[in-house]
PDB file of C-alpha atoms in Angstrom:
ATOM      1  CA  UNK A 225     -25.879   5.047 -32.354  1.00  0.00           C
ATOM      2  CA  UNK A 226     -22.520   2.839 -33.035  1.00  0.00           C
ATOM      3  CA  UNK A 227     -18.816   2.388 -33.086  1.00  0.00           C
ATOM      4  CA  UNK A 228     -16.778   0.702 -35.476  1.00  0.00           C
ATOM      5  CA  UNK A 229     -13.484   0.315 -34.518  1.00  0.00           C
ATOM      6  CA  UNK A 230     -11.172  -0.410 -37.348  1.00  0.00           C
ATOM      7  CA  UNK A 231      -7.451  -0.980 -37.690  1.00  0.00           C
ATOM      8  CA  UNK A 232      -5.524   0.390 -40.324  1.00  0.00           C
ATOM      9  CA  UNK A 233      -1.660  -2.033 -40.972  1.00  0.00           C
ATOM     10  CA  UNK A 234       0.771   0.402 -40.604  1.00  0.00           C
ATOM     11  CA  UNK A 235      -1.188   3.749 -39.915  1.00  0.00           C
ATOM     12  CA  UNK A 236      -3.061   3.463 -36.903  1.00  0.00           C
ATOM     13  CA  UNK A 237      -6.943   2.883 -36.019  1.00  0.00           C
ATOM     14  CA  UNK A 238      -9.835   3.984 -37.487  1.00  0.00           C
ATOM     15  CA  UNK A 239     -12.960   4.826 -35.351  1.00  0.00           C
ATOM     16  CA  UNK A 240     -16.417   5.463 -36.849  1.00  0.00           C
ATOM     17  CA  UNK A 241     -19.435   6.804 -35.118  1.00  0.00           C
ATOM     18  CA  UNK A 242     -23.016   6.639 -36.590  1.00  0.00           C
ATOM     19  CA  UNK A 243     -25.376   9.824 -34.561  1.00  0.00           C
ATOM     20  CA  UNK A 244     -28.450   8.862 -33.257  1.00  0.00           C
ATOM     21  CA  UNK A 245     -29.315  11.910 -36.399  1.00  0.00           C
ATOM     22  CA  UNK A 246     -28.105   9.535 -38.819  1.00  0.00           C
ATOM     23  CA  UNK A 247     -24.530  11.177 -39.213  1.00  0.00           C
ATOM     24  CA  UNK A 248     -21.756   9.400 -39.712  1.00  0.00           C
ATOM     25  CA  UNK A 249     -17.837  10.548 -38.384  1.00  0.00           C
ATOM     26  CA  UNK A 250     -14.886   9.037 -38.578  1.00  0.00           C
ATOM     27  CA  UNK A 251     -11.658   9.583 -36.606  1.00  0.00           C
ATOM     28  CA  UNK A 252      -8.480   8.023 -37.981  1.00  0.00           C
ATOM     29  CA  UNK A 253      -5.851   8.057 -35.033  1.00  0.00           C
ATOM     30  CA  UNK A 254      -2.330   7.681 -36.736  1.00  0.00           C
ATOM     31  CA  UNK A 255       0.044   6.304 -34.641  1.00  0.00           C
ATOM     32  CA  UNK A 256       2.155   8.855 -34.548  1.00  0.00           C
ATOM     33  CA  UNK A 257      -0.310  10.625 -32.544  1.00  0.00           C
ATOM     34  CA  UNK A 258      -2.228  12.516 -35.375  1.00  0.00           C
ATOM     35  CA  UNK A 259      -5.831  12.646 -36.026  1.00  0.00           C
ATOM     36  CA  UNK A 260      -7.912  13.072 -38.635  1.00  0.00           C
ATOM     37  CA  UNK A 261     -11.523  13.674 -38.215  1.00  0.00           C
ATOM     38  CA  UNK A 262     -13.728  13.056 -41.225  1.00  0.00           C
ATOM     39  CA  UNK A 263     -17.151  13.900 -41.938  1.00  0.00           C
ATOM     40  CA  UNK A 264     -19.917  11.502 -44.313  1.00  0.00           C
ATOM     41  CA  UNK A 265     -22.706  11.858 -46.506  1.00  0.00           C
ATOM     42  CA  UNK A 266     -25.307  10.234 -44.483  1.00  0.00           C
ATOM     43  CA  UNK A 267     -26.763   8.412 -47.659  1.00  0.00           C
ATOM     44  CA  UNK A 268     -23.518   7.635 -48.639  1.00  0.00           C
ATOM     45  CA  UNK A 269     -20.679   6.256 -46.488  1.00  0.00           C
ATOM     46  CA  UNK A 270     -17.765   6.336 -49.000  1.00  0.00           C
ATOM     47  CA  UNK A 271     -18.646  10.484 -49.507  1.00  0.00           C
ATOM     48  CA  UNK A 272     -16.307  11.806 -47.089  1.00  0.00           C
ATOM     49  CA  UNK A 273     -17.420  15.916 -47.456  1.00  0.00           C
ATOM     50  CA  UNK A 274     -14.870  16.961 -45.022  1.00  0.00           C
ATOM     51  CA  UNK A 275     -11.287  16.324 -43.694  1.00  0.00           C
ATOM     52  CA  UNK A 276      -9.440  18.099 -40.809  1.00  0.00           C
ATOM     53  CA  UNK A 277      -6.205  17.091 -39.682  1.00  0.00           C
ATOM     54  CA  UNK A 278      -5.288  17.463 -35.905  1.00  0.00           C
ATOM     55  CA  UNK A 279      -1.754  17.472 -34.095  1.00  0.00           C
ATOM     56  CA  UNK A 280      -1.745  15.583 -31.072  1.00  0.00           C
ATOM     57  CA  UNK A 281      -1.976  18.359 -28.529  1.00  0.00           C
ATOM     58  CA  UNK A 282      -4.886  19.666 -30.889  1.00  0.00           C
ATOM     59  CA  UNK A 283      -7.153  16.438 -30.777  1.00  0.00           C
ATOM     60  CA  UNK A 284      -6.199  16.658 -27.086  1.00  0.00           C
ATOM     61  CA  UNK A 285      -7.813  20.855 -26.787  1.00  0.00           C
ATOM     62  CA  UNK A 286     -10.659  19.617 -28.859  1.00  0.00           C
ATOM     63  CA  UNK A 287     -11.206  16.453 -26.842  1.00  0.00           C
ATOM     64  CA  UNK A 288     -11.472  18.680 -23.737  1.00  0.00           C
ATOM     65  CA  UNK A 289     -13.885  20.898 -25.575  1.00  0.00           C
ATOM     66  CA  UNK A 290     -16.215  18.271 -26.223  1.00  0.00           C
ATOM     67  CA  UNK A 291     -16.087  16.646 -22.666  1.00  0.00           C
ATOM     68  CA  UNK A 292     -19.492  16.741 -20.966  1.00  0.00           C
ATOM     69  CA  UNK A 293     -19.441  18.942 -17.944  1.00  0.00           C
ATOM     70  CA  UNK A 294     -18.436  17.162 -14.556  1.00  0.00           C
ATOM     71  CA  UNK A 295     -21.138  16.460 -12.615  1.00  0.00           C
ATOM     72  CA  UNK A 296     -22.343  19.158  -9.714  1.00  0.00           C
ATOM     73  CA  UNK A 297     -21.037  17.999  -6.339  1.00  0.00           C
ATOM     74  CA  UNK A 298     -17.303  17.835  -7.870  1.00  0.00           C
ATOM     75  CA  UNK A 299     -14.848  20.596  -6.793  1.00  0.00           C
ATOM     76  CA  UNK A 300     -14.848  23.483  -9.088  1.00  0.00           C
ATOM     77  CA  UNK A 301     -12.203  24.993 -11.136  1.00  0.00           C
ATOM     78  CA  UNK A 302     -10.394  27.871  -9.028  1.00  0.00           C
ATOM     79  CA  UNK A 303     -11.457  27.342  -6.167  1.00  0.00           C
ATOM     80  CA  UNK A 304      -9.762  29.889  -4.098  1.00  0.00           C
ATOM     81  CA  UNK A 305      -7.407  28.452  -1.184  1.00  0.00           C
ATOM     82  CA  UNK A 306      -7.743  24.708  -2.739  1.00  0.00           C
ATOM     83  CA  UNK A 307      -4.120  24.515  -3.789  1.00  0.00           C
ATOM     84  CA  UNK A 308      -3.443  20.790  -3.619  1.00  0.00           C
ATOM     85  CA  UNK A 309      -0.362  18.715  -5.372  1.00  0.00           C
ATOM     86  CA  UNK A 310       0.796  15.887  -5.879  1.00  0.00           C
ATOM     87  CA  UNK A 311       4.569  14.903  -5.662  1.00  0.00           C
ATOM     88  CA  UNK A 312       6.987  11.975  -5.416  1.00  0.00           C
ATOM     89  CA  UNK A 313       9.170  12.072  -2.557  1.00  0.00           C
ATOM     90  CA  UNK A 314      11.974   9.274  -2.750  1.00  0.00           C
ATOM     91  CA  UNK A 315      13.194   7.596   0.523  1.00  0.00           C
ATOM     92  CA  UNK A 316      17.498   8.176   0.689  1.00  0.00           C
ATOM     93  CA  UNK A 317      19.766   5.910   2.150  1.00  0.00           C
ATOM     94  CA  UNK A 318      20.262   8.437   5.029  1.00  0.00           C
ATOM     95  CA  UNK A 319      16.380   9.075   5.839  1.00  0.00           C
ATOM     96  CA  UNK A 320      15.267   8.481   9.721  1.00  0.00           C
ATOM     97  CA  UNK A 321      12.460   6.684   8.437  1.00  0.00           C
ATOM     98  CA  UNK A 322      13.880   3.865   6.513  1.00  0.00           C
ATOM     99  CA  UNK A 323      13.351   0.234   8.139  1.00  0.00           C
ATOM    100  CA  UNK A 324      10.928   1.765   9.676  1.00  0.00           C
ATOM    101  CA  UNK A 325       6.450   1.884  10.328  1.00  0.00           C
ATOM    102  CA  UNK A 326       4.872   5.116   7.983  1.00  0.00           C
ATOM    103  CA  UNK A 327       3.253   5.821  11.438  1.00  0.00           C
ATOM    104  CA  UNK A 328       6.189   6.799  12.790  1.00  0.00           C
ATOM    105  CA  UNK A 329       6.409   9.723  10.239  1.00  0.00           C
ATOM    106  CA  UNK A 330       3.492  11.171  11.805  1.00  0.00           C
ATOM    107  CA  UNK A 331       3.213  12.676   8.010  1.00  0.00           C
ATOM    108  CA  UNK A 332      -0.363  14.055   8.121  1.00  0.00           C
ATOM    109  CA  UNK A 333      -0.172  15.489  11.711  1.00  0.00           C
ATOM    110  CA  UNK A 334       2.725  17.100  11.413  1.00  0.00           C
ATOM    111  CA  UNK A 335       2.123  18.295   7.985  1.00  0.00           C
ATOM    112  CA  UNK A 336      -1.022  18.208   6.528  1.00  0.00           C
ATOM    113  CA  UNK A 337      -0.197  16.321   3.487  1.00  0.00           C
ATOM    114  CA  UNK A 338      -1.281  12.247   2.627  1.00  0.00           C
ATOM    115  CA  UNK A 339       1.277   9.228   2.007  1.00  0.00           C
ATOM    116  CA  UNK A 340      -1.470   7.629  -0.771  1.00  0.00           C
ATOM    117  CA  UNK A 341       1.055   4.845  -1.816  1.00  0.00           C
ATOM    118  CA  UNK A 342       4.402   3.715  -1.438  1.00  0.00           C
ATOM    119  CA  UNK A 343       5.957   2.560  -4.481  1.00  0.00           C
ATOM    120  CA  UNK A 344       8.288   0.057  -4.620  1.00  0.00           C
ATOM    121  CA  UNK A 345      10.433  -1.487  -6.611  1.00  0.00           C
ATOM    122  CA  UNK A 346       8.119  -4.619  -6.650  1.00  0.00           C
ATOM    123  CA  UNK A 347       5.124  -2.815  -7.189  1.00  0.00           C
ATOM    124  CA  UNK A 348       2.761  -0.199  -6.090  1.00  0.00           C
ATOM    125  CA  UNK A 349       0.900  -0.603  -2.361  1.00  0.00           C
ATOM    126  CA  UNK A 350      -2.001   2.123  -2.065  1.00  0.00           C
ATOM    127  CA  UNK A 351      -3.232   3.040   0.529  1.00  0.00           C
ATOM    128  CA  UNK A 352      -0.608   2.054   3.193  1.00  0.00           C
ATOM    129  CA  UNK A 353      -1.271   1.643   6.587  1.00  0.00           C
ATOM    130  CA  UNK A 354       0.574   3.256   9.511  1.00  0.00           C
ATOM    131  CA  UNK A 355       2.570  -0.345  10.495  1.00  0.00           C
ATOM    132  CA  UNK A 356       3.505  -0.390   6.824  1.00  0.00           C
ATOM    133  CA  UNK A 357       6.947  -0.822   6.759  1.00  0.00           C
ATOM    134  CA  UNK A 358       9.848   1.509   4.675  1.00  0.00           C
ATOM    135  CA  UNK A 359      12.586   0.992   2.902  1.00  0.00           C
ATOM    136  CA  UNK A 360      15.129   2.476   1.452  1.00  0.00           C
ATOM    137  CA  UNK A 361      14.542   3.321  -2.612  1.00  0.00           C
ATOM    138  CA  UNK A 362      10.840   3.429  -1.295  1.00  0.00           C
ATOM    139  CA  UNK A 363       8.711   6.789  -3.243  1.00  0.00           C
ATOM    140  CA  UNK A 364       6.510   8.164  -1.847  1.00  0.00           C
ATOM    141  CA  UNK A 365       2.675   9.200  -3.291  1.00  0.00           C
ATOM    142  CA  UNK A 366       2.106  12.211  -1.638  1.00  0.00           C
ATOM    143  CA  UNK A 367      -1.144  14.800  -1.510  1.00  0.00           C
ATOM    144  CA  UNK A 368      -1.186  17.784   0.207  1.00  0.00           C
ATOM    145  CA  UNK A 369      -0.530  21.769   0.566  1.00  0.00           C
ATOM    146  CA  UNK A 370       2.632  22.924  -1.334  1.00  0.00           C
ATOM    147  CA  UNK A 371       3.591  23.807   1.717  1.00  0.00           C
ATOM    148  CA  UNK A 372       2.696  20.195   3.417  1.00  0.00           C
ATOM    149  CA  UNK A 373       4.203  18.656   1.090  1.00  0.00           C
ATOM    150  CA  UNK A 374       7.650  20.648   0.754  1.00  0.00           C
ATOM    151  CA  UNK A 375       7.571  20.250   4.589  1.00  0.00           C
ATOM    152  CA  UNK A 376       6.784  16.012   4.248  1.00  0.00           C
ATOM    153  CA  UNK A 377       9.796  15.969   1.842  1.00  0.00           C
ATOM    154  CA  UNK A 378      12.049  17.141   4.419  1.00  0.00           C
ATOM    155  CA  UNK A 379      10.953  15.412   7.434  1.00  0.00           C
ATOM    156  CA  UNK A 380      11.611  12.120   5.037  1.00  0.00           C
ATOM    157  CA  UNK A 381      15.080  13.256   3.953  1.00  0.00           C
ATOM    158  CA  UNK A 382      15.901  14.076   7.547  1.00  0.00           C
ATOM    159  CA  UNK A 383      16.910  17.508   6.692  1.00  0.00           C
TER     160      UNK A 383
END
C-alpha cells in the first residue's frame, strides 16, 4: 500500500493510492478546490475506468464519510447538556482588565468558561497563566457554556 504524490504546473496535485487489494485511485486536487477522483485498471495504470468530479464542499461530505470512527473514550455526538463554544472576546480600550494579571478576572470562577490563549498582536501565548499580563487589543481564546462565555465577554468589556 502507497502514495504517490504528484504535482500537476498549473492545475493542482495529483495523489495516487495503490490498495493493499491491488487497486489503484487517484485523486487530482485542482487548485481551485475541486477534486476529481479516478478509478484504474489494476493491470493497467493508464486505464482510468471511472471519473467523478467533486465540488469542494463535496470532497469535504465524502471525506467525512470515509473518516474512521473516533476512538471510544472520546465525547459523543449529542451529548445532551454538553453545549460548549468557543469565542473570541477582544480586550477594549475601556476594559477593567487591561494592564492588568488574567487572575484578576477571576474568569473561570465567576463564570465557568476557560481563557485558553491570549492572542496578541505579536503572537499567540496558550495556555496563560493567572500573573499573565493584559493589554489592550489583547483577544481572548475562550471555552465555555454559552452562557459562561456571554457572561466572560461582559465582565471583560466592563459592561
Amino acid at each position: 500500500m502507497g502514495t504517490r504524490r504528484t504535482p500537476l504546473p498549473g492545475v493542482g496535485t495529483q495523489y495516487d493510492m495503490e490498495t493493499r487489494a491491488g487497486g489503484h485511485i487517484s485523486v487530482v486536487a485542482h487548485e481551485d478546490g475541486r477534486r476529481f477522483i479516478g478509478f484504474y485498471e489494476a493491470d493497467d495504470p493508464d486505464a482510468c475506468r471511472a471519473t467523478v468530479p467533486l465540488e469542494p464542499e463535496e470532497a469535504g461530505r465524502l471525506a467525512a464519510l470515509i473518516l474512521p470512527e473516533p476512538e471510544a473514550g472520546g465525547l459523543p455526538d449529542g451529548v445532551p447538556g454538553l453545549d460548549l463554544v468557543t469565542e473570541r472576546i477582544p480586550l477594549g480600550a475601556d476594559s477593567p482588565y487591561r494592564g492588568r494579571p488574567l487572575g484578576d478576572t477571576r474568569a473561570r470562577t465567576r463564570t465557568g468558561a476557560s481563557i485558553v490563549a491570549v492572542l496578541r498582536r505579536t503572537g499567540a501565548h496558550p495556555s496563560p497563566t493567572p500573573a499573565f499580563r493584559l493589554e489592550t487589543g489583547d483577544t481572548l481564546l475562550v471555552v465555555g457554556t454559552r452562557e459562561g462565555v456571554r457572561d466572560l465577554a461582559e465582565i471583560i468589556s466592563g459592561a
